[in-house]
mmCIF file of C-alpha atoms in Angstrom:
data_model
loop_
_atom_site.group_PDB
_atom_site.id
_atom_site.type_symbol
_atom_site.label_atom_id
_atom_site.label_comp_id
_atom_site.label_asym_id
_atom_site.label_seq_id
_atom_site.Cartn_x
_atom_site.Cartn_y
_atom_site.Cartn_z
ATOM 1 C CA UNK A 1100 104.014 120.604 92.482
ATOM 2 C CA UNK A 1101 107.703 120.729 93.308
ATOM 3 C CA UNK A 1102 109.095 118.229 95.790
ATOM 4 C CA UNK A 1103 110.140 119.213 99.294
ATOM 5 C CA UNK A 1104 113.822 119.114 100.212
ATOM 6 C CA UNK A 1105 113.709 115.732 101.959
ATOM 7 C CA UNK A 1106 111.684 114.066 99.232
ATOM 8 C CA UNK A 1107 113.967 115.551 96.562
ATOM 9 C CA UNK A 1108 117.026 114.258 98.402
ATOM 10 C CA UNK A 1109 115.491 110.761 98.524
ATOM 11 C CA UNK A 1110 114.465 110.852 94.855
ATOM 12 C CA UNK A 1111 117.999 111.797 93.833
ATOM 13 C CA UNK A 1112 119.737 108.931 95.671
ATOM 14 C CA UNK A 1113 121.484 106.207 93.709
ATOM 15 C CA UNK A 1114 119.343 103.557 95.396
ATOM 16 C CA UNK A 1115 116.124 105.207 94.236
ATOM 17 C CA UNK A 1116 117.551 105.628 90.722
ATOM 18 C CA UNK A 1117 118.365 101.912 90.558
ATOM 19 C CA UNK A 1118 114.874 101.025 91.839
ATOM 20 C CA UNK A 1119 113.020 103.090 89.224
ATOM 21 C CA UNK A 1120 115.310 101.967 86.399
ATOM 22 C CA UNK A 1121 114.688 98.303 87.311
ATOM 23 C CA UNK A 1122 110.957 98.894 87.468
ATOM 24 C CA UNK A 1123 110.919 100.723 84.148
ATOM 25 C CA UNK A 1124 112.933 97.944 82.535
ATOM 26 C CA UNK A 1125 110.377 95.346 83.682
ATOM 27 C CA UNK A 1126 107.467 97.358 82.300
ATOM 28 C CA UNK A 1127 109.272 97.991 79.019
ATOM 29 C CA UNK A 1128 109.075 94.233 78.400
ATOM 30 C CA UNK A 1129 105.393 94.831 77.533
ATOM 31 C CA UNK A 1130 106.258 97.435 74.898
ATOM 32 C CA UNK A 1131 107.282 96.827 71.296
ATOM 33 C CA UNK A 1132 110.536 98.784 71.224
ATOM 34 C CA UNK A 1133 112.217 99.919 68.024
ATOM 35 C CA UNK A 1134 115.368 101.982 67.728
ATOM 36 C CA UNK A 1135 114.805 105.733 67.324
ATOM 37 C CA UNK A 1136 111.288 105.778 68.767
ATOM 38 C CA UNK A 1137 110.359 109.023 70.506
ATOM 39 C CA UNK A 1138 110.081 108.589 74.280
ATOM 40 C CA UNK A 1139 108.811 111.090 76.869
ATOM 41 C CA UNK A 1140 109.245 110.819 80.628
ATOM 42 C CA UNK A 1141 106.860 112.988 82.665
ATOM 43 C CA UNK A 1142 108.404 114.115 85.976
ATOM 44 C CA UNK A 1143 111.898 112.869 85.127
ATOM 45 C CA UNK A 1144 113.486 114.150 88.340
ATOM 46 C CA UNK A 1145 117.180 113.252 88.321
ATOM 47 C CA UNK A 1146 116.869 111.810 84.819
ATOM 48 C CA UNK A 1147 117.996 108.306 85.784
ATOM 49 C CA UNK A 1148 115.279 106.492 83.823
ATOM 50 C CA UNK A 1149 115.544 108.760 80.784
ATOM 51 C CA UNK A 1150 119.321 108.368 80.619
ATOM 52 C CA UNK A 1151 119.116 104.604 80.992
ATOM 53 C CA UNK A 1152 116.490 104.237 78.260
ATOM 54 C CA UNK A 1153 118.327 106.542 75.850
ATOM 55 C CA UNK A 1154 121.538 104.557 76.248
ATOM 56 C CA UNK A 1155 120.212 100.990 76.426
ATOM 57 C CA UNK A 1156 117.407 101.123 73.859
ATOM 58 C CA UNK A 1157 118.698 103.925 71.606
ATOM 59 C CA UNK A 1158 115.451 105.844 71.765
ATOM 60 C CA UNK A 1159 115.035 109.599 71.285
ATOM 61 C CA UNK A 1160 114.344 110.462 74.917
ATOM 62 C CA UNK A 1161 112.960 113.677 76.359
ATOM 63 C CA UNK A 1162 112.554 114.078 80.103
ATOM 64 C CA UNK A 1163 110.425 116.870 81.545
ATOM 65 C CA UNK A 1164 110.016 118.122 85.089
ATOM 66 C CA UNK A 1165 108.403 121.202 86.618
ATOM 67 C CA UNK A 1166 111.398 121.755 88.942
ATOM 68 C CA UNK A 1167 114.307 123.632 87.308
ATOM 69 C CA UNK A 1168 116.752 122.247 89.921
ATOM 70 C CA UNK A 1169 115.833 118.693 88.929
ATOM 71 C CA UNK A 1170 116.310 119.533 85.246
ATOM 72 C CA UNK A 1171 119.771 120.959 85.971
ATOM 73 C CA UNK A 1172 120.589 117.833 87.997
ATOM 74 C CA UNK A 1173 119.387 115.623 85.131
ATOM 75 C CA UNK A 1174 121.515 117.490 82.568
ATOM 76 C CA UNK A 1175 124.729 116.616 84.417
ATOM 77 C CA UNK A 1176 126.859 113.669 83.276
ATOM 78 C CA UNK A 1177 126.485 113.930 79.508
ATOM 79 C CA UNK A 1178 123.559 111.976 78.220
ATOM 80 C CA UNK A 1179 121.814 111.208 74.961
ATOM 81 C CA UNK A 1180 118.544 112.349 76.557
ATOM 82 C CA UNK A 1181 117.123 115.855 76.321
ATOM 83 C CA UNK A 1182 115.818 117.467 79.531
ATOM 84 C CA UNK A 1183 113.325 120.334 79.627
ATOM 85 C CA UNK A 1184 111.492 122.261 82.315
ATOM 86 C CA UNK A 1185 107.777 121.716 81.687
ATOM 87 C CA UNK A 1186 104.431 121.495 83.447
ATOM 88 C CA UNK A 1187 102.745 118.151 82.710
ATOM 89 C CA UNK A 1188 99.359 119.871 82.445
ATOM 90 C CA UNK A 1189 100.598 122.126 79.586
ATOM 91 C CA UNK A 1190 103.142 120.260 77.450
ATOM 92 C CA UNK A 1191 104.711 122.281 74.636
ATOM 93 C CA UNK A 1192 104.757 119.377 72.189
ATOM 94 C CA UNK A 1193 102.650 118.864 69.099
ATOM 95 C CA UNK A 1194 99.879 116.279 69.050
ATOM 96 C CA UNK A 1195 101.065 112.711 68.395
ATOM 97 C CA UNK A 1196 104.738 113.487 69.124
ATOM 98 C CA UNK A 1197 105.766 110.390 71.104
ATOM 99 C CA UNK A 1198 105.689 106.620 70.664
ATOM 100 C CA UNK A 1199 106.061 105.988 74.396
ATOM 101 C CA UNK A 1200 105.215 108.118 77.433
ATOM 102 C CA UNK A 1201 106.235 107.105 80.948
ATOM 103 C CA UNK A 1202 104.950 108.539 84.222
ATOM 104 C CA UNK A 1203 106.373 107.038 87.421
ATOM 105 C CA UNK A 1204 105.140 108.291 90.784
ATOM 106 C CA UNK A 1205 104.293 111.728 89.433
ATOM 107 C CA UNK A 1206 100.516 112.058 89.199
ATOM 108 C CA UNK A 1207 100.003 112.141 92.969
ATOM 109 C CA UNK A 1208 102.103 115.338 92.944
ATOM 110 C CA UNK A 1209 99.855 117.026 90.373
ATOM 111 C CA UNK A 1210 96.622 118.438 91.775
ATOM 112 C CA UNK A 1211 95.017 118.517 88.331
ATOM 113 C CA UNK A 1212 96.293 115.049 87.429
ATOM 114 C CA UNK A 1213 93.475 114.588 84.922
ATOM 115 C CA UNK A 1214 94.754 117.539 82.848
ATOM 116 C CA UNK A 1215 98.192 115.909 82.851
ATOM 117 C CA UNK A 1216 96.676 112.622 81.693
ATOM 118 C CA UNK A 1217 94.843 114.446 78.887
ATOM 119 C CA UNK A 1218 98.150 115.983 77.794
ATOM 120 C CA UNK A 1219 99.796 112.562 77.794
ATOM 121 C CA UNK A 1220 96.986 111.221 75.631
ATOM 122 C CA UNK A 1221 97.340 114.207 73.292
ATOM 123 C CA UNK A 1222 101.097 113.854 72.721
ATOM 124 C CA UNK A 1223 100.991 110.051 72.413
ATOM 125 C CA UNK A 1224 100.860 108.711 68.862
ATOM 126 C CA UNK A 1225 98.165 106.239 67.793
ATOM 127 C CA UNK A 1226 99.264 102.728 68.820
ATOM 128 C CA UNK A 1227 101.729 104.384 71.221
ATOM 129 C CA UNK A 1228 102.385 103.072 74.735
ATOM 130 C CA UNK A 1229 101.698 104.788 78.046
ATOM 131 C CA UNK A 1230 103.638 103.321 80.984
ATOM 132 C CA UNK A 1231 102.109 104.365 84.293
ATOM 133 C CA UNK A 1232 102.970 103.749 87.939
ATOM 134 C CA UNK A 1233 101.566 105.683 90.868
ATOM 135 C CA UNK A 1234 99.519 105.667 94.039
ATOM 136 C CA UNK A 1235 95.786 105.097 93.827
ATOM 137 C CA UNK A 1236 93.732 105.798 96.897
ATOM 138 C CA UNK A 1237 90.833 103.946 98.493
ATOM 139 C CA UNK A 1238 87.530 105.824 98.125
ATOM 140 C CA UNK A 1239 87.409 106.905 101.799
ATOM 141 C CA UNK A 1240 91.075 107.972 101.865
ATOM 142 C CA UNK A 1241 90.513 109.928 98.644
ATOM 143 C CA UNK A 1242 87.451 111.690 100.057
ATOM 144 C CA UNK A 1243 89.356 112.769 103.177
ATOM 145 C CA UNK A 1244 92.461 113.717 101.187
ATOM 146 C CA UNK A 1245 90.503 115.878 98.754
ATOM 147 C CA UNK A 1246 88.823 117.677 101.655
ATOM 148 C CA UNK A 1247 92.094 118.661 103.328
ATOM 149 C CA UNK A 1248 94.590 119.089 100.477
ATOM 150 C CA UNK A 1249 94.660 121.103 97.291
ATOM 151 C CA UNK A 1250 98.290 120.260 96.547
ATOM 152 C CA UNK A 1251 98.125 116.589 95.635
ATOM 153 C CA UNK A 1252 96.540 114.570 92.865
ATOM 154 C CA UNK A 1253 94.327 112.110 94.661
ATOM 155 C CA UNK A 1254 93.315 109.358 92.269
ATOM 156 C CA UNK A 1255 91.162 106.289 92.835
ATOM 157 C CA UNK A 1256 91.035 103.194 90.630
ATOM 158 C CA UNK A 1257 87.529 104.255 89.627
ATOM 159 C CA UNK A 1258 88.857 107.661 88.458
ATOM 160 C CA UNK A 1259 91.761 106.121 86.594
ATOM 161 C CA UNK A 1260 89.662 103.382 84.981
ATOM 162 C CA UNK A 1261 87.144 105.995 83.843
ATOM 163 C CA UNK A 1262 89.892 107.994 82.116
ATOM 164 C CA UNK A 1263 91.383 104.883 80.485
ATOM 165 C CA UNK A 1264 87.980 103.749 79.223
ATOM 166 C CA UNK A 1265 87.004 107.188 77.846
ATOM 167 C CA UNK A 1266 90.407 107.447 76.146
ATOM 168 C CA UNK A 1267 89.987 104.051 74.463
ATOM 169 C CA UNK A 1268 93.340 102.832 75.782
ATOM 170 C CA UNK A 1269 93.929 99.083 75.714
ATOM 171 C CA UNK A 1270 95.392 97.536 78.850
ATOM 172 C CA UNK A 1271 98.514 95.546 77.971
ATOM 173 C CA UNK A 1272 99.561 94.920 81.587
ATOM 174 C CA UNK A 1273 98.380 95.981 85.030
ATOM 175 C CA UNK A 1274 99.242 95.155 88.612
ATOM 176 C CA UNK A 1275 97.934 96.457 91.939
ATOM 177 C CA UNK A 1276 99.821 96.253 95.255
ATOM 178 C CA UNK A 1277 97.462 96.915 98.155
ATOM 179 C CA UNK A 1278 98.058 98.631 101.485
ATOM 180 C CA UNK A 1279 95.878 100.166 104.193
ATOM 181 C CA UNK A 1280 95.691 103.815 103.033
ATOM 182 C CA UNK A 1281 96.530 103.543 99.343
ATOM 183 C CA UNK A 1282 97.532 101.090 96.667
ATOM 184 C CA UNK A 1283 100.370 101.178 94.201
ATOM 185 C CA UNK A 1284 99.245 100.604 90.643
ATOM 186 C CA UNK A 1285 101.287 99.999 87.531
ATOM 187 C CA UNK A 1286 100.109 99.556 83.993
ATOM 188 C CA UNK A 1287 101.109 99.580 80.369
ATOM 189 C CA UNK A 1288 98.424 100.951 78.080
ATOM 190 C CA UNK A 1289 98.275 101.273 74.329
ATOM 191 C CA UNK A 1290 96.463 104.112 72.560
#
């Protein structure tokens, strides 16, 4: 699902870029990084995280987003990262293509988030890392949300944990920040 104008404006601000780069950097501390690893960012938006990682860690970075305007925005200001328009539920990469896949705040925008997660698992190499951060909903909030919306990926911790367990991912790090309607969850998994 493409972002609305206001949300896109917010996501493309310098302040938001700094926030997500700082968060990504903290989660990358749980990953064994080696120069020239292949890195994929799902829902790269403005490309801030992809550009930062390509430059700081010297990884082969690809950023994908379903919105062609965001991809054009990301391609500005020469970068060592590659940016492609792509749907996270149908990635045009071969199996086991990436050492690291990152998804920050994207899955709640994808109605069929489970298909996107399956694609991430497919393109991630054995022993590869999956860095995840997104909203997870309380059971009641999820039930109501699913009844009224067909545009958003409404995930609960139970849903996410079921996928992680079935996929045989190891949990390297996880953290949950709670609020009234939903929680914010971050994790680093290893395949």
